Tab-separated table of C-alpha atoms in Angstrom:
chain	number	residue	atom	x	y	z
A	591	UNK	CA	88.517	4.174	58.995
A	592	UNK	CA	86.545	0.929	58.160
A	593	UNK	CA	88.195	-1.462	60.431
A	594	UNK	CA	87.478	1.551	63.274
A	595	UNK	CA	83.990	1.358	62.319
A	596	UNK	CA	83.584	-2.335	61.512
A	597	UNK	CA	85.133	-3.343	65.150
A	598	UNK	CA	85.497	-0.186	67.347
A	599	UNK	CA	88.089	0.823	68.932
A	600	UNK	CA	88.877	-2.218	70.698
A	601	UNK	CA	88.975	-3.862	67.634
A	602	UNK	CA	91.680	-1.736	66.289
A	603	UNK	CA	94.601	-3.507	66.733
A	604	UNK	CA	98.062	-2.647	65.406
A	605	UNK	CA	98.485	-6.235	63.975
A	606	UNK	CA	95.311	-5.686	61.968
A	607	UNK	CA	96.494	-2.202	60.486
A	608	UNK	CA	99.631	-3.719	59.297
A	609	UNK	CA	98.063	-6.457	57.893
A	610	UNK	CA	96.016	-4.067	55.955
A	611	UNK	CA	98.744	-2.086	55.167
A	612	UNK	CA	100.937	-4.880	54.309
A	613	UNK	CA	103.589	-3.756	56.526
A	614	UNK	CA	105.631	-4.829	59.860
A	615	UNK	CA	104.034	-3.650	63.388
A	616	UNK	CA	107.279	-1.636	63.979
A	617	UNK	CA	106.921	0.444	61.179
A	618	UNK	CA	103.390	1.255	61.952
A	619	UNK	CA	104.578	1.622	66.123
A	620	UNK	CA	107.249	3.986	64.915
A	621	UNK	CA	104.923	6.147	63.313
A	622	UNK	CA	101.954	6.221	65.814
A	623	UNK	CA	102.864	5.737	69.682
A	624	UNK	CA	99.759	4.220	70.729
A	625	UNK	CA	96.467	2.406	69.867
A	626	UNK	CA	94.427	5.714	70.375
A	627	UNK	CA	96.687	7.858	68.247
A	628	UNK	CA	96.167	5.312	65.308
A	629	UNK	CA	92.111	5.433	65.795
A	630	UNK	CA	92.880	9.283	65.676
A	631	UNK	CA	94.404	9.808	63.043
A	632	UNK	CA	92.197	7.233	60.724
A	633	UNK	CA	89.158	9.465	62.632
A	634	UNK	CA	90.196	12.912	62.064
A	635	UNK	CA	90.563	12.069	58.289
A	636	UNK	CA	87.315	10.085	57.798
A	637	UNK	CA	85.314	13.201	59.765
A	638	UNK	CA	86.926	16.609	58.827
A	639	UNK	CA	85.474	17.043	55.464
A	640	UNK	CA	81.895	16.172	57.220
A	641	UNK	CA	81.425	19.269	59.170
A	642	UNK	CA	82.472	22.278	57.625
A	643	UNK	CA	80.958	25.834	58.242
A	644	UNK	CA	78.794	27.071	55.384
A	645	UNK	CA	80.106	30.139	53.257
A	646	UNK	CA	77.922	32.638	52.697
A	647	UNK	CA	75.663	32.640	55.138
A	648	UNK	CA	74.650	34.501	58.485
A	649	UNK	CA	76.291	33.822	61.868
A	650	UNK	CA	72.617	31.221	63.233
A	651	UNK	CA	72.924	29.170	60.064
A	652	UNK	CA	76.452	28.555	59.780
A	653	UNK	CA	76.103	27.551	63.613
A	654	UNK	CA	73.495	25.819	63.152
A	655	UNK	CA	73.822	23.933	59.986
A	656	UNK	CA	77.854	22.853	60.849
A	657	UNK	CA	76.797	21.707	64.505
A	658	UNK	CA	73.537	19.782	62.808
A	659	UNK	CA	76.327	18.133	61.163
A	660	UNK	CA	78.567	17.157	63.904
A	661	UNK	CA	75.411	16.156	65.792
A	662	UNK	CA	74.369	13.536	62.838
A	663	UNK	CA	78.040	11.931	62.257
A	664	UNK	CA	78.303	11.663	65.986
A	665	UNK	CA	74.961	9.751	66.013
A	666	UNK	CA	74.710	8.296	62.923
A	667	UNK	CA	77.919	6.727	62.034
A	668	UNK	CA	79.531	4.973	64.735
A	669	UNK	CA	82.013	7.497	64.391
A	670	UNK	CA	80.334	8.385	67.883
A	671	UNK	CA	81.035	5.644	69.308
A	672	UNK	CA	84.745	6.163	68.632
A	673	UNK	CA	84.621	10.022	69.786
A	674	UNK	CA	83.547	8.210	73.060
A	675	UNK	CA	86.116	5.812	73.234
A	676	UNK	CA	89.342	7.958	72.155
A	677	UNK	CA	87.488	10.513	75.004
A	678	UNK	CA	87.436	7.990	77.613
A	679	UNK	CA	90.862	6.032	76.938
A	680	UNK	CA	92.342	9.569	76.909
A	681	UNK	CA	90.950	10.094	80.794
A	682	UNK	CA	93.628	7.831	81.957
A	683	UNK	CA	96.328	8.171	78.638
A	684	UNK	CA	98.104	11.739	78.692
A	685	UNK	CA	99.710	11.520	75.185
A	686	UNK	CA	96.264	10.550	73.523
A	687	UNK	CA	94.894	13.223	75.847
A	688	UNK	CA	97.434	15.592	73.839
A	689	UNK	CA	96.515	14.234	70.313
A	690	UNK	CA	92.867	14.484	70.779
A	691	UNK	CA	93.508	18.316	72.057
A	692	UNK	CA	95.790	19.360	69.060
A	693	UNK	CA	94.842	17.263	66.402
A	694	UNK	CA	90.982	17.266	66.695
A	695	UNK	CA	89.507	19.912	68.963
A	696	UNK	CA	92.548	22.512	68.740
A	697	UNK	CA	91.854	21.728	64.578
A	698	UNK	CA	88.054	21.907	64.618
A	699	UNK	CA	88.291	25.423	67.010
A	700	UNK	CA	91.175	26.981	64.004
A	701	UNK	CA	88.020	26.742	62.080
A	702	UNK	CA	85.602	27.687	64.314
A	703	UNK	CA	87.328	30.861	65.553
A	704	UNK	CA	87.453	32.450	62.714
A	705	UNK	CA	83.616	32.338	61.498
A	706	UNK	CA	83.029	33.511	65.464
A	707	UNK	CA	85.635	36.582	64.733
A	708	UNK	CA	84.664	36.951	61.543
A	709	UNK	CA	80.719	37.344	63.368
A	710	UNK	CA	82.248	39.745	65.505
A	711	UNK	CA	83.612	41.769	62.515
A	712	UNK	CA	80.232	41.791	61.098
A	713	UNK	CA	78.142	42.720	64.415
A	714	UNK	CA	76.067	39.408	64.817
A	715	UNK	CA	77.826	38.637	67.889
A	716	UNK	CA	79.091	41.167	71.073
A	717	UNK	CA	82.699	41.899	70.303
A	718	UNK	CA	83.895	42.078	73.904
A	719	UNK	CA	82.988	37.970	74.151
A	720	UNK	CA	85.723	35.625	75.494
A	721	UNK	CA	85.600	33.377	72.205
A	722	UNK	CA	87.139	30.259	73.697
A	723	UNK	CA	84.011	30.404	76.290
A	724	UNK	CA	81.689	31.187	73.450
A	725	UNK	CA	83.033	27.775	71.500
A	726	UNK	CA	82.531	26.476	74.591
A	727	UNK	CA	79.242	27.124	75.190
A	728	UNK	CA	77.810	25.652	72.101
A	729	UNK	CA	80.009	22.541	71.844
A	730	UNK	CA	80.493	22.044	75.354
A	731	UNK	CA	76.413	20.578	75.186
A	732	UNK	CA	77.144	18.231	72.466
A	733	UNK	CA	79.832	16.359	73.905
A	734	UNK	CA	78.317	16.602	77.075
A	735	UNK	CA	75.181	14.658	75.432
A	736	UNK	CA	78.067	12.781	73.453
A	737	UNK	CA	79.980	11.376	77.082
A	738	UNK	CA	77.295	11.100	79.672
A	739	UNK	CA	74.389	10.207	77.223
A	740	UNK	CA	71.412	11.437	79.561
A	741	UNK	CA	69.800	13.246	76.892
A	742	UNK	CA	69.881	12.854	72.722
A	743	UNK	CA	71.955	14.481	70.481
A	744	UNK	CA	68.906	15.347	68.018
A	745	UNK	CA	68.092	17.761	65.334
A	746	UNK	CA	65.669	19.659	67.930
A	747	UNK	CA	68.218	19.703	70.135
A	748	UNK	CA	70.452	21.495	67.915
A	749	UNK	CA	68.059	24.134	67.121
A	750	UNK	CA	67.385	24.878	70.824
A	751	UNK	CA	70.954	25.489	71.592
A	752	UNK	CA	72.009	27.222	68.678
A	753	UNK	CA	69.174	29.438	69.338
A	754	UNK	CA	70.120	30.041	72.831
A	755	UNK	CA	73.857	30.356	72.433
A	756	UNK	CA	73.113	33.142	69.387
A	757	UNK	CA	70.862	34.763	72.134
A	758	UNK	CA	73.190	34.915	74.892
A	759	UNK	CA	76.157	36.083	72.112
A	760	UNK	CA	74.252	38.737	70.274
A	761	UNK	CA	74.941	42.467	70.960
A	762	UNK	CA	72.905	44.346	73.593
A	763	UNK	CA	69.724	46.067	71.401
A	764	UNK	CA	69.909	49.586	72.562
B	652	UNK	CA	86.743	9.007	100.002
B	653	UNK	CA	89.728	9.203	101.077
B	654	UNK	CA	90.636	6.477	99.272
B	655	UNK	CA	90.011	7.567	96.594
B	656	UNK	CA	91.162	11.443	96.805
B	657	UNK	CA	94.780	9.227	97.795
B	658	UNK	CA	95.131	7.220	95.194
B	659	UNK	CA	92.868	7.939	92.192
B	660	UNK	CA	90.742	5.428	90.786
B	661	UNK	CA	93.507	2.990	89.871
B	662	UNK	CA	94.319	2.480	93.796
B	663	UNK	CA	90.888	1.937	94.740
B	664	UNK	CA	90.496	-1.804	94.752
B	665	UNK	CA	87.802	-4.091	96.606
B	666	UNK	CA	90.246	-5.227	98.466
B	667	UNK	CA	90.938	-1.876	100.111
B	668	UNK	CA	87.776	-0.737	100.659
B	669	UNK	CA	86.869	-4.419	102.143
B	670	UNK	CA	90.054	-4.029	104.542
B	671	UNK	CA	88.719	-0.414	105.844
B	672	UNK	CA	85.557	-1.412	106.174
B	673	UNK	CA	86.421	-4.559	108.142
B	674	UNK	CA	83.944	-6.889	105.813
B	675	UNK	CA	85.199	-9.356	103.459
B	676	UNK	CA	85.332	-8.687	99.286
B	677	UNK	CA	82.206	-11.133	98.862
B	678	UNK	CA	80.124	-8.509	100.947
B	679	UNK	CA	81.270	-5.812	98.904
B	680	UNK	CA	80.744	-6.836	95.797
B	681	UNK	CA	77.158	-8.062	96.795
B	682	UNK	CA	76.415	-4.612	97.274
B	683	UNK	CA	78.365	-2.703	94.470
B	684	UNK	CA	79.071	-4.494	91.157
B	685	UNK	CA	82.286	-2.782	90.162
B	686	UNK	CA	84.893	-0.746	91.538
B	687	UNK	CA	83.715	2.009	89.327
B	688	UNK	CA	80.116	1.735	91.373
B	689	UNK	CA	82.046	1.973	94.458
B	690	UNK	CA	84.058	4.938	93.386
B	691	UNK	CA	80.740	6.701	92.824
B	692	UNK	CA	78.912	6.333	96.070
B	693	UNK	CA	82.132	7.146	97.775
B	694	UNK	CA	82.226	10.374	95.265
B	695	UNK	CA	78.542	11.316	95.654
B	696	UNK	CA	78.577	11.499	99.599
B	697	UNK	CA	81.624	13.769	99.114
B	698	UNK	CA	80.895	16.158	96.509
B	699	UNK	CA	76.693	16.695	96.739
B	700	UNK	CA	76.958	18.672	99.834
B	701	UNK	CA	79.716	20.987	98.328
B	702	UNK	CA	77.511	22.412	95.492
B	703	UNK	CA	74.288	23.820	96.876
B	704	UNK	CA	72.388	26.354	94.530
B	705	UNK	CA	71.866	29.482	97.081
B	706	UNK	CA	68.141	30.119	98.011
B	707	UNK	CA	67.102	33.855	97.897
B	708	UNK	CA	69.209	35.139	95.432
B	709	UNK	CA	68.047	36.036	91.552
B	710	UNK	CA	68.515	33.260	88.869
B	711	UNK	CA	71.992	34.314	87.331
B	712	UNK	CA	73.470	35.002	91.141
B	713	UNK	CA	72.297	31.594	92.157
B	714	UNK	CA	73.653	29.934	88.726
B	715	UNK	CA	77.056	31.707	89.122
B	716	UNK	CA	77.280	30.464	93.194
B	717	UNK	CA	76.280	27.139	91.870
B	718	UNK	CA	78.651	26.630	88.717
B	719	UNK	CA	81.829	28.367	91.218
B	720	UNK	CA	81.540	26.095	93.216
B	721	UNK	CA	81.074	22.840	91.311
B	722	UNK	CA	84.443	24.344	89.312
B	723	UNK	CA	86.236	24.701	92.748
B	724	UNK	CA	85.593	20.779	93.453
B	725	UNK	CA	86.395	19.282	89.552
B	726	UNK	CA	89.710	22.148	90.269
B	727	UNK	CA	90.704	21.849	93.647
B	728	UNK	CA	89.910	19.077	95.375
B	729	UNK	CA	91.142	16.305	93.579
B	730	UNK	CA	87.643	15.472	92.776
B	731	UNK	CA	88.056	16.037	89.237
B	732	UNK	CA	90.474	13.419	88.549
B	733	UNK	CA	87.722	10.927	89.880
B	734	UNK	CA	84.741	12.359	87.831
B	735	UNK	CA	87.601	12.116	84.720
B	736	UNK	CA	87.969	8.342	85.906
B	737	UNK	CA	84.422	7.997	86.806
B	738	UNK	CA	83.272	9.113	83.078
B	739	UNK	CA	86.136	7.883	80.974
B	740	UNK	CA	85.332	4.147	82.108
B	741	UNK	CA	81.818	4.824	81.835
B	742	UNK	CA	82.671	5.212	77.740
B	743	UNK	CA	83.473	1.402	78.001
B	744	UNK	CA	81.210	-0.200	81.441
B	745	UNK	CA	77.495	0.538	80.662
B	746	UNK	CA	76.766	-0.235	84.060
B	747	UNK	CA	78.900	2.335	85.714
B	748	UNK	CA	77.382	4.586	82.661
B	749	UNK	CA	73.917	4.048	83.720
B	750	UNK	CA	74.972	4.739	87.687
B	751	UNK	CA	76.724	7.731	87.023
B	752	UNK	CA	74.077	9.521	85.336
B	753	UNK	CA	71.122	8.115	86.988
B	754	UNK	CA	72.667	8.927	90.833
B	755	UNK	CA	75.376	11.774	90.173
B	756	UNK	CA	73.715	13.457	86.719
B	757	UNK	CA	70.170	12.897	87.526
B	758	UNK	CA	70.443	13.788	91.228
B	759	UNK	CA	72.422	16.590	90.237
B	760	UNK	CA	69.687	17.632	87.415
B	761	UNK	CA	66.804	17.622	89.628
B	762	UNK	CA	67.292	20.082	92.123
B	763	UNK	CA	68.888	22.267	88.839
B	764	UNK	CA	65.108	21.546	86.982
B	765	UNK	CA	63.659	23.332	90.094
B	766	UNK	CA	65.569	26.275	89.949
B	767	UNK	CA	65.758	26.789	86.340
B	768	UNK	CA	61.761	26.219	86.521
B	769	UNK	CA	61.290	28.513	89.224
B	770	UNK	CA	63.447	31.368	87.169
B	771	UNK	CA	60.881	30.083	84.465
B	772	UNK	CA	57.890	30.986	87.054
B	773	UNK	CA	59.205	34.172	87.737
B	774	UNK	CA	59.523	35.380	84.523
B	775	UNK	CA	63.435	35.517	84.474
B	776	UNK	CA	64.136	33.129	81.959
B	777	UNK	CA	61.414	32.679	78.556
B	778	UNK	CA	58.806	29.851	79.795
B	779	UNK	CA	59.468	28.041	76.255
B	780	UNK	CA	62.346	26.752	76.952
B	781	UNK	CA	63.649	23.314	76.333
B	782	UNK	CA	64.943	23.015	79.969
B	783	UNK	CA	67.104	20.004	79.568
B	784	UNK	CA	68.925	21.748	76.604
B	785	UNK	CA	69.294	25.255	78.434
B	786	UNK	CA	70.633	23.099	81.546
B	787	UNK	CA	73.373	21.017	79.020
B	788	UNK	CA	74.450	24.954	77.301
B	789	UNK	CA	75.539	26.088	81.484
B	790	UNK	CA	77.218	22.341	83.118
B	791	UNK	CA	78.239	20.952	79.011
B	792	UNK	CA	81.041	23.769	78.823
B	793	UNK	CA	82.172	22.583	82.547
B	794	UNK	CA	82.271	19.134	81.529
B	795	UNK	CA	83.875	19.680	78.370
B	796	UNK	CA	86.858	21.472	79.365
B	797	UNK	CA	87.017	19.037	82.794
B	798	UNK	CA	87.136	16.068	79.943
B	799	UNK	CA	88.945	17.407	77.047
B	800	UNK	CA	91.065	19.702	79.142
B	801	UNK	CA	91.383	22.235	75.991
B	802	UNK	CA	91.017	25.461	78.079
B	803	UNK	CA	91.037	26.267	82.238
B	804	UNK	CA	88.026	25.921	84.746
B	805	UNK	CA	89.016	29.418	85.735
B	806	UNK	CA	86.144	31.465	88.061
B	807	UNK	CA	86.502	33.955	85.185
B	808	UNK	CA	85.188	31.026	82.238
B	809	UNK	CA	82.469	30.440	84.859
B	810	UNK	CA	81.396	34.195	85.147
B	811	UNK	CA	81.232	34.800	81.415
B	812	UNK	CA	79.669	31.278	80.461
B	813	UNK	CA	77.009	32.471	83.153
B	814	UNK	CA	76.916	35.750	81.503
B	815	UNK	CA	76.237	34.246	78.110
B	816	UNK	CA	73.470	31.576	79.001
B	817	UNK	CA	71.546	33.970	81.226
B	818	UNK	CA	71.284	36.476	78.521
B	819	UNK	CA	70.509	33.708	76.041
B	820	UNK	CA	67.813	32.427	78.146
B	821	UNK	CA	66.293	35.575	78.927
B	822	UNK	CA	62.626	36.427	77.900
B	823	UNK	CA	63.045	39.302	75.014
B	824	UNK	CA	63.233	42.770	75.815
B	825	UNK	CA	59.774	44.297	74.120
């Protein structure tokens, strides 16, 4: 992860890793096919333990404290920055396209899934929802802000949309 | 466009749109800085008039029109692949960054604003909304899944993301 965040992603060559690793390019191209699936893999173990859902807590703050989270590695620690890249390389790179899907988001949304059925279970959230849309609607915004940039990912930001989505999910009060 | 609906971003070079256009390179790149640039006032002319918001209809009728129809395009017509292009080489060319969400974003965002304000006036969303953030939770989720590709633009993700926002935009029930 620190050569990804000292030089970016176009700084993360394969000869530098194997220097580091004191080992031969081929051995490191044998294991990872690509640039982009090296930067992934050095990303998805530098950021999972950052953003884990809260035990113990109700539906809004495990929402909201997990994508506060998120939010603040994606704009405080470059790791951003390489979200962005890996996002953008993938547009026109179907294999890192495939890694990013599986190995980050498809990861991440295991997780996420369950606390959103688990919500169901307990009645904080409508139990007829489509739950992929319902991800969907609260990440969707943060990567949106992530990609285009028009607006900032900030804490205030968070607590908007979190308060919305939670709106729009909870059951009908009859 | 038709370039570019033919060949993707790849095939749209200078060159070609110089030869069409019966003008030499020098002109064109006097008036567009990069191919990407080009690609997006080719892209704009196409796609704006396809993606009206309906006048005299309620807020959630008007939203669901709107979002079907912007999901048609990024599905159907090819256009997708170019607003993939379009925003995965933005992650990398600030320039083309800065056009794409000042003339396709920010275009796009300000007839939105006047719609979502207007549901505001009427009293059928809550007038303290953040409306930049309760525009990002409706067009992030379409942007997400056009970029990450995780889960379909299907007209039936469209009708329950709609679902979900409008209800978690709505003034309470008292």
């Amino acid at each position: 992860m620190s050569i990804l965040v000292e030089k970016g992603l176009a700084g993360f060559t394969i000869e530098g890793i194997a220097a580091r690793a004191g080992v031969g390019k081929a051995t490191i191209y044998r294991w990872w096919p690509s640039r982009g699936a090296v930067a992934l893999d050095a990303f998805l173990d530098a950021v999972q333990p950052l953003v884990p859902y809260p035990e113990d807590e109700d539906f809004p703050t495990q929402l909201r404290v997990q994508v506060t989270a998120l939010v603040r590695v994606f704009r405080d620690h470059e790791v951003g920055g390489v979200v962005r890249a890996l996002m953008g390389e993938a547009q026109t790179d179907p294999d890192l396209a495939a890694a990013f899907r599986d190995r980050w988001l498809e990861a991440r949304r295991t997780v996420g899934r369950a606390v959103f059925r688990e919500a169901q279970r307990t009645g904080q959230i409508r139990d007829d929802l489509d739950i992929e849309t319902a991800i969907d609607l609260v990440y969707g915004a943060v990567y949106f802000r992530l990609l285009a940039g028009h607006q900032p990912l900030s804490d205030e930001f968070v607590g908007d949309l979190v308060d919305y989505a939670v709106r729009g999910l909870a059951p009908s009060s009859t």
